[in-house]
Coordinates of N, CA and C in Angstrom, one line a residue:
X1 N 35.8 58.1 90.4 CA 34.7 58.6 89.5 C 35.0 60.1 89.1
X2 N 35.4 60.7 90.0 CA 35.9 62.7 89.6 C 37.1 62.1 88.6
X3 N 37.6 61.2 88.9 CA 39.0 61.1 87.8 C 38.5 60.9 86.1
X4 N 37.7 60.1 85.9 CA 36.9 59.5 84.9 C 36.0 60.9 84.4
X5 N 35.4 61.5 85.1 CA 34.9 62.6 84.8 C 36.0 63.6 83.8
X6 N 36.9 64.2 85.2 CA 37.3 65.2 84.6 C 38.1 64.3 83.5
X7 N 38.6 63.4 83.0 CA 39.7 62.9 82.1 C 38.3 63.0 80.9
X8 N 37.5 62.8 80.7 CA 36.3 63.0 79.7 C 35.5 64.5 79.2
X9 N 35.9 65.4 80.3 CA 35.8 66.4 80.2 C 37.1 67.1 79.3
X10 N 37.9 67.2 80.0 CA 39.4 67.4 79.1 C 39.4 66.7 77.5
X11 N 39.3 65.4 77.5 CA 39.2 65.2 75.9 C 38.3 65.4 75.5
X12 N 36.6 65.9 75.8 CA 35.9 66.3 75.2 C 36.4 68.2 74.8
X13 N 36.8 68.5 75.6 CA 37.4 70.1 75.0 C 38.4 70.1 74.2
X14 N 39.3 69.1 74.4 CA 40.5 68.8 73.2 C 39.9 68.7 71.9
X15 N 38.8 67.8 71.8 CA 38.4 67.2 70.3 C 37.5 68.7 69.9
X16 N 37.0 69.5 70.7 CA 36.3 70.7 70.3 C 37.2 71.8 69.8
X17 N 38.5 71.8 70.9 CA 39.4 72.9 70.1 C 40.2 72.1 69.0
X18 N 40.5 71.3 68.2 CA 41.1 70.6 67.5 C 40.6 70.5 66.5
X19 N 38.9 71.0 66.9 CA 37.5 71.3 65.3 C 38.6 72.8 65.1
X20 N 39.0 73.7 65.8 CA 39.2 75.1 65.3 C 40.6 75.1 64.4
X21 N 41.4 74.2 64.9 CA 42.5 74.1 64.3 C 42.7 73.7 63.2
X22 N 43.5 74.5 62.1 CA 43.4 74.2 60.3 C 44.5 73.4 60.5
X23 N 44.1 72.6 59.6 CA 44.9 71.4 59.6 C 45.7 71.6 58.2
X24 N 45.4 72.7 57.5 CA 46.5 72.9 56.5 C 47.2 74.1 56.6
X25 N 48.5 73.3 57.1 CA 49.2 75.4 57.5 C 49.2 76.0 56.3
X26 N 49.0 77.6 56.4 CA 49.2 78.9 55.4 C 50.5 79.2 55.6
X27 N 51.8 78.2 54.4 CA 53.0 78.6 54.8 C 53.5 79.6 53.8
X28 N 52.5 80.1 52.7 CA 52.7 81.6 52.4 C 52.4 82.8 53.3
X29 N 51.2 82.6 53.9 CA 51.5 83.6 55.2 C 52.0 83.8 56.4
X30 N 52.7 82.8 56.4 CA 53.6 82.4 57.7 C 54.9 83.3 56.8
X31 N 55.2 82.6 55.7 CA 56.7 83.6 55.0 C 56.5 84.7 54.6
X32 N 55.5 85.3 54.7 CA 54.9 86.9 54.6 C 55.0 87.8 55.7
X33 N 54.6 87.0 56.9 CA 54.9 88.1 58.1 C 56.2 87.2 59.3
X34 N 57.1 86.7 58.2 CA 58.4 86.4 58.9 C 59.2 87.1 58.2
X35 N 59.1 87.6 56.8 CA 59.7 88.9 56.2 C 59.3 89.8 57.0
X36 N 58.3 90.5 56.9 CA 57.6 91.9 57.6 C 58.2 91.6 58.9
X37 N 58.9 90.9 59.6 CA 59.2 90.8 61.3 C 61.0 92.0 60.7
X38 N 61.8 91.4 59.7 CA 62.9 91.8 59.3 C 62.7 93.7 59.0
X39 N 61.6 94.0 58.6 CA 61.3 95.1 58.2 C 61.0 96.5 59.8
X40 N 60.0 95.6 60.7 CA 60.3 96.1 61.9 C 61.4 96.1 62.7
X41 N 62.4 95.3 62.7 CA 63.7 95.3 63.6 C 64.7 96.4 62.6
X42 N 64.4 96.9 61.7 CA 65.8 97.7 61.1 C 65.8 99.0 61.2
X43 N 66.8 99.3 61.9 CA 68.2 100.1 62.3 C 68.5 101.5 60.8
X44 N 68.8 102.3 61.0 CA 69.2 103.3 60.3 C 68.2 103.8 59.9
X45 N 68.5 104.9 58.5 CA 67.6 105.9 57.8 C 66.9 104.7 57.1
X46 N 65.5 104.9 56.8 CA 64.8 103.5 56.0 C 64.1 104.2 54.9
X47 N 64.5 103.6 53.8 CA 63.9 103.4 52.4 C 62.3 103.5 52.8
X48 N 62.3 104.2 51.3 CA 60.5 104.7 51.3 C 59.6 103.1 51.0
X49 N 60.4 102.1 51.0 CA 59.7 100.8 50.1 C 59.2 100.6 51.8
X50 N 60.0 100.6 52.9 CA 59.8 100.6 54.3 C 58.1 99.8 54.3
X51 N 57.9 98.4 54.6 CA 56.6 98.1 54.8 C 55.8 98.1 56.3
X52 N 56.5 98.7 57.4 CA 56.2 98.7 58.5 C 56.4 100.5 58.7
X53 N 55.1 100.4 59.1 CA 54.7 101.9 59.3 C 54.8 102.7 60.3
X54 N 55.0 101.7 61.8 CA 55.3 102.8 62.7 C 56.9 103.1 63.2
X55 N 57.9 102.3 62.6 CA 58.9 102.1 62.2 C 59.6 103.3 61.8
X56 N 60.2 103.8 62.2 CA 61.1 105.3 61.6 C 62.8 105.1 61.5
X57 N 63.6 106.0 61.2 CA 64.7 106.1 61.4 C 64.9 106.2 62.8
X58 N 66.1 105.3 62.7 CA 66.6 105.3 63.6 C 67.9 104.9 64.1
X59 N 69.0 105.0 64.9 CA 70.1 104.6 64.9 C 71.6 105.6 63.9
X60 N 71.0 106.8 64.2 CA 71.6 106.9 62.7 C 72.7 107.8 63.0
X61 N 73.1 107.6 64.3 CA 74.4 107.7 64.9 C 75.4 107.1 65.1
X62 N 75.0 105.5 64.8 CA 75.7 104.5 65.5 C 77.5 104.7 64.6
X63 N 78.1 104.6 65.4 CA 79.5 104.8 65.6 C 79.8 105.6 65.0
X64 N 79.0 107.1 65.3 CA 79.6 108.4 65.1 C 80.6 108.4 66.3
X65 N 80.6 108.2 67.6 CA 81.8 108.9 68.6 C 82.7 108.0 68.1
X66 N 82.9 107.2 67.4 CA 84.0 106.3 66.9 C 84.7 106.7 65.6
X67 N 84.1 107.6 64.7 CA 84.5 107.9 63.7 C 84.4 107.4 62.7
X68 N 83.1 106.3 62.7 CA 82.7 105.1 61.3 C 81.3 105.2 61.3
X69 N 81.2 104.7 60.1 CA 79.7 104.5 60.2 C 79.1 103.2 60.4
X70 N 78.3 103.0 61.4 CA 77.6 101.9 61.7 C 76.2 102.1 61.6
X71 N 75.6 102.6 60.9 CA 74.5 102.7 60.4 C 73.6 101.5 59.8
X72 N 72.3 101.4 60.1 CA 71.9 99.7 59.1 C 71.5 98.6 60.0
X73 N 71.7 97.2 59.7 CA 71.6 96.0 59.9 C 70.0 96.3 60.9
X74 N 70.1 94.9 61.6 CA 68.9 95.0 62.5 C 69.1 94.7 63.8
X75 N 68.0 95.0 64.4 CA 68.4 95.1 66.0 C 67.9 94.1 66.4
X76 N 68.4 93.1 67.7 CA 68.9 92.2 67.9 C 67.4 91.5 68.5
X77 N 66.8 92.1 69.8 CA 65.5 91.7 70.1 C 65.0 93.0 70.7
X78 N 64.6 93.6 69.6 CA 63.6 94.5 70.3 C 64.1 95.5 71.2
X79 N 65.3 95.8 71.5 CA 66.5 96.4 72.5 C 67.3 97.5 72.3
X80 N 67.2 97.7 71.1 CA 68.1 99.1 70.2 C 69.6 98.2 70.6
X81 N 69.8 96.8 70.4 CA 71.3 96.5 70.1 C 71.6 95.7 69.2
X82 N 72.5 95.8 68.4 CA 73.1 95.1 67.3 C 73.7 94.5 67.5
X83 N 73.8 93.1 68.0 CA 75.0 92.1 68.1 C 75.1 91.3 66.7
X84 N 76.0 91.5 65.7 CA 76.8 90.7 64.6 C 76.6 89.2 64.1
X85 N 77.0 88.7 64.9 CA 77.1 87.4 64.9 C 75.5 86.6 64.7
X86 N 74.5 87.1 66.1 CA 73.3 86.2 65.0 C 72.8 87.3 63.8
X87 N 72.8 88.2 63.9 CA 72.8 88.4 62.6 C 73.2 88.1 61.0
X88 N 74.3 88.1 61.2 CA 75.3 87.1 60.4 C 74.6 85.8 60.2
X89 N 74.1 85.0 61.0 CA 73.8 83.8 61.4 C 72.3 83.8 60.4
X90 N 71.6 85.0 61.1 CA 69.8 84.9 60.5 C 70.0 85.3 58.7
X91 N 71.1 85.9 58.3 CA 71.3 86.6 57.1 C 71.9 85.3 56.2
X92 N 72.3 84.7 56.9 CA 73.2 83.3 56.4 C 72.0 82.2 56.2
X93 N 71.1 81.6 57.2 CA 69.9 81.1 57.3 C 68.8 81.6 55.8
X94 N 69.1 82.7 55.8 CA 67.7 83.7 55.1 C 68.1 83.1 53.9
X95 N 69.5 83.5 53.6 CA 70.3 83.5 51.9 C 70.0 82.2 51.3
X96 N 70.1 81.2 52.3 CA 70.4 79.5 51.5 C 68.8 79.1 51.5
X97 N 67.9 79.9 52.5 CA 66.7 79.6 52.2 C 66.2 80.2 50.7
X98 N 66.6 81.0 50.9 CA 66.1 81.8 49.1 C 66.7 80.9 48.0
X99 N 67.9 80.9 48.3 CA 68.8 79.8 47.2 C 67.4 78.6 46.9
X100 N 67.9 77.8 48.1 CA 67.1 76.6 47.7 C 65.6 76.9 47.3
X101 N 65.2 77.8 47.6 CA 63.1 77.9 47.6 C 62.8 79.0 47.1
X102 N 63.9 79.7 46.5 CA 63.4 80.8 46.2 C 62.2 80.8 45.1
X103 N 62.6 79.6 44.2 CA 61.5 79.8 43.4 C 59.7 79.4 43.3
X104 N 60.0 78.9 44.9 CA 58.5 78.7 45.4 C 57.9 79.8 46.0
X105 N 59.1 80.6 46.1 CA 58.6 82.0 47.2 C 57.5 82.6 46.6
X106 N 57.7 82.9 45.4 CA 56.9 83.6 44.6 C 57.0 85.1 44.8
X107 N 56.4 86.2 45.3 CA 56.7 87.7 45.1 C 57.4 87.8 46.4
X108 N 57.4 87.0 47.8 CA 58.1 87.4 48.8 C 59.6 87.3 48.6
X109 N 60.2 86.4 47.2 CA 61.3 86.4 46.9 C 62.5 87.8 47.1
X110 N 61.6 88.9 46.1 CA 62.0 90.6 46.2 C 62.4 90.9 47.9
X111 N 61.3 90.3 48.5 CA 61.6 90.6 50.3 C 62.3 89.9 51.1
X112 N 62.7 88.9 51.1 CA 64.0 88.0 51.6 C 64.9 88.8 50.3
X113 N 65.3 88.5 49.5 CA 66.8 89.4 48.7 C 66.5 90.9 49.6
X114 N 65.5 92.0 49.9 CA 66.1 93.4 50.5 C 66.2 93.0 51.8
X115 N 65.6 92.2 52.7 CA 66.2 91.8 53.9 C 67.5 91.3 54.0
X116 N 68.1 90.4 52.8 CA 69.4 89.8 52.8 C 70.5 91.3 52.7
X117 N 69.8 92.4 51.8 CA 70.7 93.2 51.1 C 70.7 94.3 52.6
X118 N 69.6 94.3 53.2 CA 69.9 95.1 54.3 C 70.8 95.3 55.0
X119 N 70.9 93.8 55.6 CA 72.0 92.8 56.4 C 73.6 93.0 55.9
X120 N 73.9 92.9 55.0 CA 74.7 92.8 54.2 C 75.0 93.6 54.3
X121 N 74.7 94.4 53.8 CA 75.1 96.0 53.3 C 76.0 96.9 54.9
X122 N 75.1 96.3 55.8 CA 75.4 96.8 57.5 C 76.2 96.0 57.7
X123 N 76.9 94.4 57.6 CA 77.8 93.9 57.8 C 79.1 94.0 57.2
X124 N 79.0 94.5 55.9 CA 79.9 94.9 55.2 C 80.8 96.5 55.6
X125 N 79.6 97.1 56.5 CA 80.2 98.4 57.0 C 80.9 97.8 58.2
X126 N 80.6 96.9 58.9 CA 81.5 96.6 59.7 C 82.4 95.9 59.5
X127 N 82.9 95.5 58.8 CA 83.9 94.5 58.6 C 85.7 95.5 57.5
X128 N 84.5 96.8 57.0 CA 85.9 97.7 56.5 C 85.6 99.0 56.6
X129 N 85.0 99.1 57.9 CA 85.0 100.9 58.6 C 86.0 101.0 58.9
X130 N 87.4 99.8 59.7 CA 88.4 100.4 60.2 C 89.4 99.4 59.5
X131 N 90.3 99.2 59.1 CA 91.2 98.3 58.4 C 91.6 98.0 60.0
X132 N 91.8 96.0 59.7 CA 92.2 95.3 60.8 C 91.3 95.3 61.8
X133 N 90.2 95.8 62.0 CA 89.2 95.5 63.1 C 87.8 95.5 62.6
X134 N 86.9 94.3 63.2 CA 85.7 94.1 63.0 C 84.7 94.7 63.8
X135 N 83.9 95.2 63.4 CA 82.9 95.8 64.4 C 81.6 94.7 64.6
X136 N 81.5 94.2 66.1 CA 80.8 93.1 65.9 C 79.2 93.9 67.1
X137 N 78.6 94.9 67.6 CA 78.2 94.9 67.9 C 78.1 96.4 68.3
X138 N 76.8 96.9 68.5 CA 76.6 98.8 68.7 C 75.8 98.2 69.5
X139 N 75.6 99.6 70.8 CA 74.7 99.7 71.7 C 74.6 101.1 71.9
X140 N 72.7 101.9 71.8 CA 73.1 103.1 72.1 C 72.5 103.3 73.7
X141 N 73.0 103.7 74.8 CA 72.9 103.7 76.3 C 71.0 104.4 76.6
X142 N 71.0 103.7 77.7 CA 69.6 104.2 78.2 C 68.3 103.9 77.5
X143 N 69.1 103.3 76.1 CA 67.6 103.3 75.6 C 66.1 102.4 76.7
X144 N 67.1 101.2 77.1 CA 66.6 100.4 77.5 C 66.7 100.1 79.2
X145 N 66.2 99.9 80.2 CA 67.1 99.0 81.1 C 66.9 97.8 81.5
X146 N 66.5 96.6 80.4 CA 66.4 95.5 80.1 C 67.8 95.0 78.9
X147 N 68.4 96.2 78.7 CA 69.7 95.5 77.6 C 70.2 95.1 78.4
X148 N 71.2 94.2 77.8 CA 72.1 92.8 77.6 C 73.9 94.3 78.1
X149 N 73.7 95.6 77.4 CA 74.7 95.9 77.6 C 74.3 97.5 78.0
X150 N 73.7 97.2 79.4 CA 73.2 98.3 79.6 C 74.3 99.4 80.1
X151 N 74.6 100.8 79.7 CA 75.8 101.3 80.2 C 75.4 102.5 80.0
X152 N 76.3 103.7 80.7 CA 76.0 104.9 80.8 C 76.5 105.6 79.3
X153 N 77.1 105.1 78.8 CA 78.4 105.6 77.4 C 77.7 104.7 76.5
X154 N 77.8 105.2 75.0 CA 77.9 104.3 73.7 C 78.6 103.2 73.7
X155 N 78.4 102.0 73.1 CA 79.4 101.0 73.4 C 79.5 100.8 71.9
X156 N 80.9 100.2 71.4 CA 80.8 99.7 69.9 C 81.9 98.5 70.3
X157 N 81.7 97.2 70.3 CA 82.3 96.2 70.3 C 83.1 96.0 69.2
X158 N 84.0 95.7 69.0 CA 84.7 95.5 68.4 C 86.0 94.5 68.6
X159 N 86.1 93.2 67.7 CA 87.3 92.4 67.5 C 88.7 93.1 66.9
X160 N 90.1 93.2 67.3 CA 91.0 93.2 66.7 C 91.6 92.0 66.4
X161 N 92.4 92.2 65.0 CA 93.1 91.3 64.3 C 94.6 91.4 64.6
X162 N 95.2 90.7 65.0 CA 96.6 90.6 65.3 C 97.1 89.4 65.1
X163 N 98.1 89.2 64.4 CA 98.7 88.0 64.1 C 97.7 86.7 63.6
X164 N 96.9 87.3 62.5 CA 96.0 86.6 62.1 C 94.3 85.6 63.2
X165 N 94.6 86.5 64.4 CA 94.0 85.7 65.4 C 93.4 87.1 65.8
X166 N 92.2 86.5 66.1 CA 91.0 87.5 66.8 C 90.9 87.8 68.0
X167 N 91.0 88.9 69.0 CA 90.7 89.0 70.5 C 89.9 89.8 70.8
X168 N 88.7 89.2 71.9 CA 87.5 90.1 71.6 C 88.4 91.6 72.5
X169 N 87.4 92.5 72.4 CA 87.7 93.9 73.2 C 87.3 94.9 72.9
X170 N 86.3 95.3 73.9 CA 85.4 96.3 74.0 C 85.8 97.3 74.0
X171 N 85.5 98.6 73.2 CA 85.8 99.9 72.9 C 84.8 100.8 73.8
X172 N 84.8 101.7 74.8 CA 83.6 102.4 75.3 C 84.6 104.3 74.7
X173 N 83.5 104.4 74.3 CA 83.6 105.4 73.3 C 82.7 106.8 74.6
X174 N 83.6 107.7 74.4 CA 83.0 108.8 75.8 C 82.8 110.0 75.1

C-alpha cells in the first residue's frame, strides 16, 4: 500500500512540475547568453563593445617572459588557462554554425562573427609568434590551485616542428 501511495504521489508532483515547464524552448535566448558566456571567458585588453561588465583586462602579459605575444583568445574553464586545441575546436564549431544559420541568427550574428574574430585573431598569434613553433597553451601560476597546470613559473606550451612532424614540449619560462 506505502508503494502505491508514494508511486501516486511522485507522479502527481511530476504532472505539477511539468505544468511549469515551457514546452516551447526560447532558442533565441538560449543563443543570446551562449554568446555573452564567450564574452565572459576572454583573456587580454577588451574592447569598449565588451558586453560583460565585471570582466576587465586581463592576461595581458601572456608570453611576455617568452618574448611573444600571447595576448587574447579565451580561457579554458574559468581557470586563467588557455589550452588551444578546444579552443580551436569551440571556434571551429561556432564558424560552421554561423555559416549554416547565420541567417536565422538575426542580430546575434555581429556576436558569433566578434567571438569567432576574437579566437582567431589569438590563434593566429600563436601559430606565427615564433617561426616553426606553435604555441598551444598559456598558464599564468597561482592564479588558481584548482588548475590543470598548477606551477610555481609561467608556463607557455608549445609544439615544435621538425621534420614536418610535431612533438609536444613544454617551455617553463623563469
Amino acid at each position: 500500500m506505502r508503494r502505491g501511495a508514494s508511486f501516486c504521489l511522485l507522479l502527481s508532483l511530476s504532472l505539477v512540475l511539468l505544468g511549469f515547464v515551457q514546452a516551447k524552448p526560447n532558442y533565441k535566448d538560449a543563443l543570446a547568453k551562449s554568446l555573452l558566456f564567450f564574452h565572459g571567458q576572454r583573456s587580454g585588453r577588451l574592447p569598449a563593445s565588451q558586453r560583460v561588465s565585471w570582466r576587465s583586462d586581463s592576461g595581458l602579459s601572456d608570453g611576455f617572459s617568452a618574448h611573444v605575444d600571447l595576448t587574447g583568445g579565451y580561457y579554458d574553464a574559468g581557470d586563467n588557462v588557455k589550452f588551444n586545441f578546444p579552443m580551436a575546436f569551440t571556434t571551429t564549431m561556432l564558424s560552421w554554425s554561423s555559416l549554416e544559420y547565420g541567417k536565422r541568427m538575426g542580430p546575434e550574428l555581429a556576436n558569433a562573427r566578434a567571438a569567432i574574430r576574437w579566437a582567431t585573431d589569438y590563434l593566429l598569434k600563436c601559430a606565427t609568434a615564433t617561426p616553426g613553433k606553435l604555441y598551444v597553451g598559456v598558464e599564468q601560476p597561482g592564479r588558481f590551485s584548482n588548475s590543470p597546470c598548477n606551477t610555481k613559473v609561467p608556463i607557455v606550451i608549445l609544439l615544435d616542428q621538425q621534420r614536418a612532424r610535431f612533438t609536444a614540449r613544454i617551455l617553463v619560462i623563469r
